[in-house]
Structure formats: C-alpha cells, structure tokens
Amino acid sequence: MRKTIVVAVREYQAAVRTKAFLITLFAMPVLMGGSIAAQVALKDKVDTRDRRFAVVDYSGRLFASIETGAAARNAEYIFKGDGEDRRQARPRFLPTLIEASSEDRDQVEFELSEQVRAKELFAFVVIERDPLEDAEGGDEPALLAYHSNTPTYEDLRRWLYGTVNGAVGHMRLVSAGIDPDIVEEATERIGIDNLGLLTRDESGQISKAEKTNKAVGFGVPIGLMMLMFMVVMVGASPLVQSVLEEKMQRIAEVLLGSIPPFQLMMGKLIGTVGVSLTISTVYLVGAFIALNYAGQGSAFPTHLIWWFMLYQALAVLMFGSMFVAVGAAVSDMKESQSLMMPVMIIVMAPMFVWTSVLQAPSAPFSVAISLFPPATPMLMLLRQAIPPGVPGWQPAVGIAGVIVATTVFVFAAGRIFRVGILMQGKGAKFGEMVRWALRG
Amino acid sequence: MRVSTILATVCSCGVARLGSLVGKARPDGSRLQAESFAHNVDCAMNVVEIENVTKTFGQHRAVDSLSLAVPEGSVYGFIGPNGSGKTTTLRMIMRIYHPDPGTGTIRVLGEESYGAAHDRIGYLPEERGLYKKMKVRDVLRFYAELKGLRDFKGAVDVWLERLDLVEWGGRKVETLSKGMAQKVQFISAVIASPEMVILDEPFSGLDPVNMDVLRQAVLDLRRKGATVIFSTHDMAVAEKMCDFIFMIYKGKKVLDGTLDGIKDRYAQDTIRVRLTERNGELDRLPGVEKVTDFGQFQELRITPETITQDVLAAVMNVGRVLHFELARPSLHDIFVRIAGPDAEEAAAESVKQEAALA
C-alpha cells in the first residue's frame, strides 16, 4: 500500500505540475464559456447592410402595410441599447413597389432576378392576388412568393410572412365587420409561471413556492453530467500516454524491480483519481462562487456533491483501467488510437442518450440505462439532479453495479498491464488482450 | 555432446567444491577479494536459491531446468550469448516473471514469494529508463521512497557526490547525457543500500572513466556486505570482478563455479607453443584436436586422455621449441568454446548423427 501511494503521489505531481495541466484547467471553461459568450456577443454582429427588396403587388393593397411596417421597424426595432450605446444591430428593410400587370409577369420576375444577381436587390416578393378573393381550386399557390439567391437568410422572409399575415388578418376582420381592436384584446395570450413546490419551515409557516429558473433547472443537471464527462476525459485519458511512456522509455522494468505490477497500476489509477478530483473541485468551487455571485447560490447542488465525487472516483478507476490496458498493450501512440475507439465509445455512450433521459428521467428506459455500470456515473447523477430525484434504491444499486464493474475492469487491466508492460515491438491485438485478461 | 560433458563437469564441481577453490590466488592478483569471500562463505547462506526452474514463452524454452545458488556476499557474474536466458533468469529472481507452474522454486533472501525481501534488493534492468521530465533528485527520491527509505536526502547527496553528478541534481533527466543517465539509473538501484543488487549489463555503453567509477562503486557495495549479481558481455570485466561465474547457453546452465575452478577445468587441454624452423603441421600431431594460430604462437587443444609430455616430444619434431606452456584459457576462450560457431556446428552435427541413427 505504501508503494502504491508513492506511485500515486508521483503520478499526481507529474500530471498536476505541468503547464499543460494548468492550461487545460483554465482553457476548458474559457473555451466552453467562450463559445457561449461568443455566440451572445456575435448575435448582434450581423450583417447590417440594407436589404433592398422589390414587391410585386397583384393585390394592389398590401404594399402599403409592408411599407409602413418596414418604416416602423427601421425606426425602432433594428437598434439596440440606449443613449450613447444605441447602435444599429440589424439591417434596414427597404421595400420598393414594382408596378406590373399579370401578362408580362415572367419578364418582370426575370428582370428582378437579374437585379438580385447583380446585387442591386437583395430579394423580391410577389403578392399573387387579393387575399380576400376566394381561392380558386385547391392547389392555389401561396399568397406570397419570396425570391432570393440567399435562401439561408431567413429574417426578411419571416418578417414578410408575419407582416403580411398581420395585414391580411386585419383586412379580413374589417371586411367581416369586426373591430380588429376587440379581436386583438380577446386573443391576447396569457402567461404561465414555472414554480417549484411549497415548503413548511420549522415554525409551521408555509413558504411561497419560488419561481423556477429555467437556466438553473436545466443547467445544474446538465452541468454536473458534463463536468463528470469532461473530468473523465481530461483526467483519465492521459493514462494511455503515461503507461506508454513507462513502457517505451523502459521505465517499467525499473519500477517492477521495486513494486509488483498490480500495485504499480493501482498507484497510477489512484494518482489519476486525485488529478480528476482536483479538476472537479476547482470547477465546482468556481461554479459555487459564480452562482452565488449571480444570486443563485441556492441552486448549487450541495446535496449531490458527495455523490458526484464518489461516482467520479469510480468512473475514473473504471475508465482509467481501460486506458491503462490500452497503454500497456500497444507500442506507440498511433497504435493506441485504434484501441482507444471502443473505450471512447463506452465513455461517450451516455452522451448519446442523455437528452431523452433529461426529458423523461423516471421512464423505464432512463432507469435501465442509468443502472448500466459504465453509464451510471453520468446518467444516474443526471437523474438525481433533476427534481424530484430518484428513489433511494436506485443510486445504491447503481453504485453497487459500478463497484462490481470497476473491480472486474481493474483486475482485467491488471493482467493485461502485467503482460503488456514488458512487451516490446509489436502491439497486442484486441483478442490477445482478452486472452491475457482471462488467463492471467 | 560437448555441452553435456561440460554440464557434467560443472555439476561435479558445483558449490560443494567452492570452499577449496576460493582461497587460491587469482591471476590478476586479487587474492584479497577471494580471501574476504572465503571469510564470508564460512558463515554464508545462499541469498538466491534456484532449484530446477523452467520458463517457457509460447513454444520457446527460455530457461531449462535451471538450478543455481548465490552465496551471500559474493560477486556473481552471469555470462552467456544474447538470448540465452540471462535476463529471463534475473527477471525470475526479481519475480517479474514467474517460473512455469510446477517446475521448481526460487528462494530469494529466504523468501519464496514476493514479499518484504524486495525492498532489500536493488535492480538495474538491461532495459532501463528514467522519467524524462523529472529532476534527477526527484527521480532518486522516488526510487528511494519506493524501496521504503525514509531518510534519503543524505544517501542521495552521497551518491551524487560520489558519481560526480552534484551539479545535475536539479536538472531534468532529459538534459543528461547517456552516460550520466546510466549513472543516475545505477544510483536509483542502490540508493536504498540493498543487501543484494542485481545489475543487468551495468557497464554497457559507458566510457572507460565512468566504467571504472561504477566498477569501484559495485565493489564497494560488496565490501559493505552486499551480494552482487551482474550480467555482462565483457569477459575481461567478469574475470576481474567475479567470485563466481555462471554461464547460461540456450536456456541451460553450462558453467557455474569460481573462475579458478572453471579455468582449472579447462586448463589441462590447452597448450601454447612457439616454434621456429617449423617443418611440419601441428594439427597432424597425435592427440591434438584443434590448432588456433595467433601468428606469434599457436594454441593446441588436446584430447583429455593425451599426455602433455607426449605432445612436447611430438612438437619437438615439428620445429625448434621456443616456448611450451600448459595454458589457462581466458574466460573469453571458454565462452567462445561453449557458444562459438564451432560449438554450434558440433551441436548441429550431433543432431544430424542422431537423426541418421534414428
């Protein structure tokens, strides 16, 4: 045990004392947070060049609505901020009415297309007919035909759709003799609050239910699971390189002169668990501070921290032992890639199903998949973090399963490690690894 | 045929005979070592006892029915061609490999399985490396701790000083030259003052200066009572340093005994002559098995039953004798005789004959 700890301490220091570790530690949230921040920041950094478009109005009375709507939009909606910060964040929509008769419409639309190609116009829209006239036949084309050569730019099309629909609705009401204001009032949508449950405190007072913060409600379970995934990846996967270094630099045999192979492997695994706990502690403390700073301190999943640490230690042992086996079996990094694939698939499996688990945390599928040992650390944790949590027996059974699986994996890896670590030259095939694991 | 003869010879002059041999003066004058060893051997136990151990890898039998006893306080040299089973044997002593089940036992420092005894053994494998990113002192501290040494600072300082590495203590291993790295590796094996050190090719690749430094360090360890087992390809080193020579060839033990004992065993069959006015061929002489011409002199190997007086008389007929000596073969000669191309041919020949008879 003493030797195992000596190895664990060295492994821990070798991992933590590197610049790469610090960079990863801080780059990870910067990258993750950065991509969110970048999206937020770049949301308004859109192309604000004017969108000139032509309107061919065969109804003869809808262009006015488009023109007034666009003017109102250009005056207010496209700007963000107040006072000095006020700046244009969206492009202006500038409609032009094209007079045309239906006889030469092909020619007109071709010319408009040419103008779009020449970038004189951004798009053109054809209003096919008067909306209040009865449609003839069943396969009448849509009222609006929007033509452009940038089909991925949706804002203008959507805006036209909304604006013309509003105008047509208004016209229909007026023609039916109904006051549009009454309809607007009558169809105004009601709100719905998303609340938690009421509690009774010690003095018998029933407290009001708090509004559920959607970001926190979803963020905490997802965040915990993602952190678990990330820590396993960042913490455990370097074991492949570490074992490979000892093997290829011929350090392994020197070590085996002082420590039996299984203890050596356990030392490396325990050191790695330490590394991963360090990473998650840094992030959890960071999240705690951030949440408190944002006034959401109560959202921090304090009740799940010990579960998190326990799951994480076991997950790192379980997946780490697979990485150790890969490192011991191959003879260079390139070779390790192909053997890493199956391990990676097992590690990433929960990533493929977590959305369905999030939607229906107590569905039989969710229960079953979260009791599958390689998925338990991530998915059981996810389910535990989604209110109202899970029945007490499930984490217990899950942990038991993980402990059994981890033991099996660690022992199998120990056997592969013992044989593989002194093998030089060609790497082992998957079948050979299985044979080593079974025969010892 | 030859191998089995030698094997029989070696067995008959095994450890039991050693006591009578160790007191003799050695050709290089290292009587002191031999005597000090004789003192040790009186109250000696065997630190390594291997009995009838076999190790196979797949179809290949790396070590075949091997028995070996290493007395406490001795310097035991393992020799043998590449791939003959030296490293496998050393790894089995270190319990890195286990003998084939049911074949025999290995007892190291009185223990039959991996145990506390391991902390009393220093091991420098042939394939050795260091963590490149670690500093020299950190590496040595790590190995000292692995061996259970708590107060290692003094030991690290002494060894760094001794092997002239003090200024490198704070540098990373990757900055060391190959020779320096090898010295650091040596320190890592002996840092915990082991009772027994196993050194697999400790001197390979070293320049003469560093080789002398390490050789002195090894002899010092032994002077302090440690048992030293080392393997080497350098027969001169083995002759200079070893109390006992053990040779393994194709997995089987072919030599085991003191250097004197081994040389005596081979001494009777080699005659070194120098002639002028030669008028005949030496290899036609009765009883002469083989002639090796060194230019200035010739070595005659004679059959065991040949009487040297008769050879002298015959040689006198071939030319004028300037020099006639019953030579003691060097370890190098013995090695080549056992494992050289001639031995290979003889072995192949006997296999053919056996096949023909069958």
JSON list of N, CA and C in Angstrom, two decimals, chain B residues 241-276:
[
{"chain": "B", "resi": 241, "resn": "MET", "atom": "N", "xyz": [36.18, -9.07, -11.82]},
{"chain": "B", "resi": 241, "resn": "MET", "atom": "CA", "xyz": [35.31, -8.74, -10.69]},
{"chain": "B", "resi": 241, "resn": "MET", "atom": "C", "xyz": [34.66, -9.91, -9.99]},
{"chain": "B", "resi": 242, "resn": "CYS", "atom": "N", "xyz": [34.47, -11.02, -10.70]},
{"chain": "B", "resi": 242, "resn": "CYS", "atom": "CA", "xyz": [33.55, -12.01, -10.16]},
{"chain": "B", "resi": 242, "resn": "CYS", "atom": "C", "xyz": [34.25, -13.07, -9.30]},
{"chain": "B", "resi": 243, "resn": "ASP", "atom": "N", "xyz": [33.57, -13.43, -8.20]},
{"chain": "B", "resi": 243, "resn": "ASP", "atom": "CA", "xyz": [33.97, -14.59, -7.42]},
{"chain": "B", "resi": 243, "resn": "ASP", "atom": "C", "xyz": [33.49, -15.85, -8.12]},
{"chain": "B", "resi": 244, "resn": "PHE", "atom": "N", "xyz": [32.31, -15.74, -8.68]},
{"chain": "B", "resi": 244, "resn": "PHE", "atom": "CA", "xyz": [31.70, -16.88, -9.34]},
{"chain": "B", "resi": 244, "resn": "PHE", "atom": "C", "xyz": [31.27, -16.49, -10.73]},
{"chain": "B", "resi": 245, "resn": "ILE", "atom": "N", "xyz": [31.38, -17.43, -11.61]},
{"chain": "B", "resi": 245, "resn": "ILE", "atom": "CA", "xyz": [30.89, -17.23, -12.97]},
{"chain": "B", "resi": 245, "resn": "ILE", "atom": "C", "xyz": [29.80, -18.25, -13.23]},
{"chain": "B", "resi": 246, "resn": "PHE", "atom": "N", "xyz": [28.73, -17.73, -13.79]},
{"chain": "B", "resi": 246, "resn": "PHE", "atom": "CA", "xyz": [27.63, -18.60, -14.16]},
{"chain": "B", "resi": 246, "resn": "PHE", "atom": "C", "xyz": [27.37, -18.36, -15.63]},
{"chain": "B", "resi": 247, "resn": "MET", "atom": "N", "xyz": [27.40, -19.41, -16.41]},
{"chain": "B", "resi": 247, "resn": "MET", "atom": "CA", "xyz": [27.13, -19.21, -17.84]},
{"chain": "B", "resi": 247, "resn": "MET", "atom": "C", "xyz": [25.91, -19.99, -18.24]},
{"chain": "B", "resi": 248, "resn": "ILE", "atom": "N", "xyz": [25.04, -19.32, -18.97]},
{"chain": "B", "resi": 248, "resn": "ILE", "atom": "CA", "xyz": [23.83, -19.96, -19.45]},
{"chain": "B", "resi": 248, "resn": "ILE", "atom": "C", "xyz": [23.86, -19.91, -20.96]},
{"chain": "B", "resi": 249, "resn": "TYR", "atom": "N", "xyz": [23.50, -21.02, -21.58]},
{"chain": "B", "resi": 249, "resn": "TYR", "atom": "CA", "xyz": [23.54, -21.09, -23.03]},
{"chain": "B", "resi": 249, "resn": "TYR", "atom": "C", "xyz": [22.32, -21.86, -23.49]},
{"chain": "B", "resi": 250, "resn": "LYS", "atom": "N", "xyz": [21.54, -21.22, -24.35]},
{"chain": "B", "resi": 250, "resn": "LYS", "atom": "CA", "xyz": [20.28, -21.81, -24.83]},
{"chain": "B", "resi": 250, "resn": "LYS", "atom": "C", "xyz": [19.41, -22.29, -23.67]},
{"chain": "B", "resi": 251, "resn": "GLY", "atom": "N", "xyz": [19.37, -21.48, -22.63]},
{"chain": "B", "resi": 251, "resn": "GLY", "atom": "CA", "xyz": [18.47, -21.78, -21.52]},
{"chain": "B", "resi": 251, "resn": "GLY", "atom": "C", "xyz": [19.03, -22.74, -20.49]},
{"chain": "B", "resi": 252, "resn": "LYS", "atom": "N", "xyz": [20.17, -23.34, -20.80]},
{"chain": "B", "resi": 252, "resn": "LYS", "atom": "CA", "xyz": [20.71, -24.31, -19.85]},
{"chain": "B", "resi": 252, "resn": "LYS", "atom": "C", "xyz": [22.00, -23.79, -19.21]},
{"chain": "B", "resi": 253, "resn": "LYS", "atom": "N", "xyz": [22.20, -24.23, -17.98]},
{"chain": "B", "resi": 253, "resn": "LYS", "atom": "CA", "xyz": [23.42, -23.83, -17.29]},
{"chain": "B", "resi": 253, "resn": "LYS", "atom": "C", "xyz": [24.59, -24.63, -17.87]},
{"chain": "B", "resi": 254, "resn": "VAL", "atom": "N", "xyz": [25.65, -23.91, -18.29]},
{"chain": "B", "resi": 254, "resn": "VAL", "atom": "CA", "xyz": [26.80, -24.64, -18.83]},
{"chain": "B", "resi": 254, "resn": "VAL", "atom": "C", "xyz": [28.05, -24.43, -17.99]},
{"chain": "B", "resi": 255, "resn": "LEU", "atom": "N", "xyz": [28.08, -23.38, -17.21]},
{"chain": "B", "resi": 255, "resn": "LEU", "atom": "CA", "xyz": [29.21, -23.14, -16.31]},
{"chain": "B", "resi": 255, "resn": "LEU", "atom": "C", "xyz": [28.66, -22.61, -15.01]},
{"chain": "B", "resi": 256, "resn": "ASP", "atom": "N", "xyz": [29.26, -23.02, -13.91]},
{"chain": "B", "resi": 256, "resn": "ASP", "atom": "CA", "xyz": [28.88, -22.44, -12.63]},
{"chain": "B", "resi": 256, "resn": "ASP", "atom": "C", "xyz": [29.97, -22.77, -11.64]},
{"chain": "B", "resi": 257, "resn": "GLY", "atom": "N", "xyz": [30.69, -21.78, -11.22]},
{"chain": "B", "resi": 257, "resn": "GLY", "atom": "CA", "xyz": [31.74, -22.05, -10.25]},
{"chain": "B", "resi": 257, "resn": "GLY", "atom": "C", "xyz": [32.66, -20.85, -10.11]},
{"chain": "B", "resi": 258, "resn": "THR", "atom": "N", "xyz": [33.73, -21.03, -9.35]},
{"chain": "B", "resi": 258, "resn": "THR", "atom": "CA", "xyz": [34.68, -19.92, -9.25]},
{"chain": "B", "resi": 258, "resn": "THR", "atom": "C", "xyz": [35.45, -19.86, -10.55]},
{"chain": "B", "resi": 259, "resn": "LEU", "atom": "N", "xyz": [36.02, -18.70, -10.78]},
{"chain": "B", "resi": 259, "resn": "LEU", "atom": "CA", "xyz": [36.78, -18.51, -12.01]},
{"chain": "B", "resi": 259, "resn": "LEU", "atom": "C", "xyz": [37.94, -19.52, -12.07]},
{"chain": "B", "resi": 260, "resn": "ASP", "atom": "N", "xyz": [38.62, -19.68, -10.91]},
{"chain": "B", "resi": 260, "resn": "ASP", "atom": "CA", "xyz": [39.74, -20.62, -10.87]},
{"chain": "B", "resi": 260, "resn": "ASP", "atom": "C", "xyz": [39.28, -22.02, -11.17]},
{"chain": "B", "resi": 261, "resn": "GLY", "atom": "N", "xyz": [38.18, -22.38, -10.57]},
{"chain": "B", "resi": 261, "resn": "GLY", "atom": "CA", "xyz": [37.67, -23.74, -10.77]},
{"chain": "B", "resi": 261, "resn": "GLY", "atom": "C", "xyz": [37.38, -23.99, -12.23]},
{"chain": "B", "resi": 262, "resn": "ILE", "atom": "N", "xyz": [36.73, -23.00, -12.84]},
{"chain": "B", "resi": 262, "resn": "ILE", "atom": "CA", "xyz": [36.37, -23.15, -14.25]},
{"chain": "B", "resi": 262, "resn": "ILE", "atom": "C", "xyz": [37.63, -23.23, -15.11]},
{"chain": "B", "resi": 263, "resn": "LYS", "atom": "N", "xyz": [38.57, -22.34, -14.81]},
{"chain": "B", "resi": 263, "resn": "LYS", "atom": "CA", "xyz": [39.80, -22.32, -15.62]},
{"chain": "B", "resi": 263, "resn": "LYS", "atom": "C", "xyz": [40.59, -23.60, -15.45]},
{"chain": "B", "resi": 264, "resn": "ASP", "atom": "N", "xyz": [40.64, -24.08, -14.21]},
{"chain": "B", "resi": 264, "resn": "ASP", "atom": "CA", "xyz": [41.35, -25.33, -13.96]},
{"chain": "B", "resi": 264, "resn": "ASP", "atom": "C", "xyz": [40.75, -26.45, -14.80]},
{"chain": "B", "resi": 265, "resn": "ARG", "atom": "N", "xyz": [39.44, -26.41, -14.85]},
{"chain": "B", "resi": 265, "resn": "ARG", "atom": "CA", "xyz": [38.73, -27.46, -15.57]},
{"chain": "B", "resi": 265, "resn": "ARG", "atom": "C", "xyz": [39.12, -27.47, -17.05]},
{"chain": "B", "resi": 266, "resn": "TYR", "atom": "N", "xyz": [39.38, -26.26, -17.56]},
{"chain": "B", "resi": 266, "resn": "TYR", "atom": "CA", "xyz": [39.72, -26.14, -18.98]},
{"chain": "B", "resi": 266, "resn": "TYR", "atom": "C", "xyz": [41.23, -26.07, -19.22]},
{"chain": "B", "resi": 267, "resn": "ALA", "atom": "N", "xyz": [41.99, -25.94, -18.11]},
{"chain": "B", "resi": 267, "resn": "ALA", "atom": "CA", "xyz": [43.42, -25.66, -18.27]},
{"chain": "B", "resi": 267, "resn": "ALA", "atom": "C", "xyz": [44.18, -26.84, -18.87]},
{"chain": "B", "resi": 268, "resn": "GLN", "atom": "N", "xyz": [43.78, -28.07, -18.51]},
{"chain": "B", "resi": 268, "resn": "GLN", "atom": "CA", "xyz": [44.58, -29.22, -18.90]},
{"chain": "B", "resi": 268, "resn": "GLN", "atom": "C", "xyz": [44.58, -29.46, -20.40]},
{"chain": "B", "resi": 269, "resn": "ASP", "atom": "N", "xyz": [43.70, -28.85, -21.12]},
{"chain": "B", "resi": 269, "resn": "ASP", "atom": "CA", "xyz": [43.60, -29.25, -22.53]},
{"chain": "B", "resi": 269, "resn": "ASP", "atom": "C", "xyz": [44.16, -28.21, -23.49]},
{"chain": "B", "resi": 270, "resn": "THR", "atom": "N", "xyz": [44.81, -27.19, -22.98]},
{"chain": "B", "resi": 270, "resn": "THR", "atom": "CA", "xyz": [45.33, -26.17, -23.90]},
{"chain": "B", "resi": 270, "resn": "THR", "atom": "C", "xyz": [46.83, -26.00, -23.70]},
{"chain": "B", "resi": 271, "resn": "ILE", "atom": "N", "xyz": [47.53, -26.07, -24.79]},
{"chain": "B", "resi": 271, "resn": "ILE", "atom": "CA", "xyz": [48.98, -25.91, -24.74]},
{"chain": "B", "resi": 271, "resn": "ILE", "atom": "C", "xyz": [49.35, -24.77, -25.68]},
{"chain": "B", "resi": 272, "resn": "ARG", "atom": "N", "xyz": [50.16, -23.85, -25.18]},
{"chain": "B", "resi": 272, "resn": "ARG", "atom": "CA", "xyz": [50.58, -22.72, -26.01]},
{"chain": "B", "resi": 272, "resn": "ARG", "atom": "C", "xyz": [52.04, -22.97, -26.42]},
{"chain": "B", "resi": 273, "resn": "VAL", "atom": "N", "xyz": [52.33, -22.96, -27.69]},
{"chain": "B", "resi": 273, "resn": "VAL", "atom": "CA", "xyz": [53.68, -23.23, -28.15]},
{"chain": "B", "resi": 273, "resn": "VAL", "atom": "C", "xyz": [54.17, -22.12, -29.08]},
{"chain": "B", "resi": 274, "resn": "ARG", "atom": "N", "xyz": [55.49, -21.98, -29.11]},
{"chain": "B", "resi": 274, "resn": "ARG", "atom": "CA", "xyz": [56.10, -21.06, -30.06]},
{"chain": "B", "resi": 274, "resn": "ARG", "atom": "C", "xyz": [57.29, -21.77, -30.69]},
{"chain": "B", "resi": 275, "resn": "LEU", "atom": "N", "xyz": [57.26, -21.83, -31.98]},
{"chain": "B", "resi": 275, "resn": "LEU", "atom": "CA", "xyz": [58.28, -22.61, -32.68]},
{"chain": "B", "resi": 275, "resn": "LEU", "atom": "C", "xyz": [58.99, -21.76, -33.73]},
{"chain": "B", "resi": 276, "resn": "THR", "atom": "N", "xyz": [60.21, -22.10, -34.00]},
{"chain": "B", "resi": 276, "resn": "THR", "atom": "CA", "xyz": [60.86, -21.59, -35.22]},
{"chain": "B", "resi": 276, "resn": "THR", "atom": "C", "xyz": [61.29, -22.80, -36.03]}
]
